[in-house]
C-alpha positions in Angstrom: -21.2 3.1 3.2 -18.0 3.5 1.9 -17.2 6.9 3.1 -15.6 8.9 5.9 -17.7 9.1 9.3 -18.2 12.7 7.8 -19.6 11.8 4.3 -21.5 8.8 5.8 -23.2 11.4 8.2 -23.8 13.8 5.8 -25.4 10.8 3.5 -27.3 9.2 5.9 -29.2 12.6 6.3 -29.5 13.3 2.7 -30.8 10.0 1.2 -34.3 9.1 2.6 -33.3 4.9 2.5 -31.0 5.5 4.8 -32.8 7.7 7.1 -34.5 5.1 8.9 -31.6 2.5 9.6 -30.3 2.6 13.2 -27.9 3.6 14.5 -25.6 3.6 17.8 -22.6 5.0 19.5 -19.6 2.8 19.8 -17.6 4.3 22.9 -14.0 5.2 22.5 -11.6 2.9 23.8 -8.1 2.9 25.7 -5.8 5.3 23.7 -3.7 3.4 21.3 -1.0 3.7 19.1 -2.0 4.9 15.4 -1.0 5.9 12.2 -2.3 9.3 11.7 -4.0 11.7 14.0 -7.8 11.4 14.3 -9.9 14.6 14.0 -11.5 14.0 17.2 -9.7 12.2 20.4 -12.6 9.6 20.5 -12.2 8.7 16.6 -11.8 5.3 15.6 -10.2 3.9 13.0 -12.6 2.0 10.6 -11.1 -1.5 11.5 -11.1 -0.1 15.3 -15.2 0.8 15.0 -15.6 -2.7 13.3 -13.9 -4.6 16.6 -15.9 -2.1 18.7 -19.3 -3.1 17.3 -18.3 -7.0 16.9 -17.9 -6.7 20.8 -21.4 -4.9 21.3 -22.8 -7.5 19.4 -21.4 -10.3 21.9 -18.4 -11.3 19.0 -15.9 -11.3 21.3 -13.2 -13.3 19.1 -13.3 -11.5 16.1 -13.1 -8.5 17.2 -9.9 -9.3 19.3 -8.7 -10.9 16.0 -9.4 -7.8 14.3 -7.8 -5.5 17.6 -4.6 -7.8 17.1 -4.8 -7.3 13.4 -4.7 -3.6 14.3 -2.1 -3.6 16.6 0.5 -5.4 14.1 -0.2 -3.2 11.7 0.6 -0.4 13.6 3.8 -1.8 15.2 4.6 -2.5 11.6 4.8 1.1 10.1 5.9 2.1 13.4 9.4 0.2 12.8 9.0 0.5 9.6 9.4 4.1 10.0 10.7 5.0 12.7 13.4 2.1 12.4 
């Protein structure tokens, strides 16, 4: 769903096709650096939640590729600006 973890909740319950798809918690991870605040201290970023269920699912290497993918990205804007 392209959505926020909000509006995806809030669709999930509201559309009877999606009612029956599983679902699972992905645990929150060390504290990194980020962008912008998350509402909640275990949020995830959508590329971190990716990585996070890649790992569940035994896909170790693309979810470090995508983690290092992350981490550039923030190091990144940080000097971008922050100098």
């Amino acid at each position: 769903l392209d959505a926020t973890w909000t509006q995806a909740r809030a669709m999930r319950t509201r559309m009877d096709a999606l009612r029956g798809i599983p679902t699972w918690s992905i645990p929150a991870g060390p504290p990194r650096a980020r962008m912008r605040e998350q509402d909640r201290a275990e949020g995830l970023s959508t590329i971190e939640a990716i990585a996070a269920a890649l790992r569940q699912l035994g896909e170790r290497a693309p979810a470090d590729a995508l983690d290092d993918v992350y981490d550039t990205m923030n190091a990144t804007w940080w000097q971008l600006r922050h100098g």
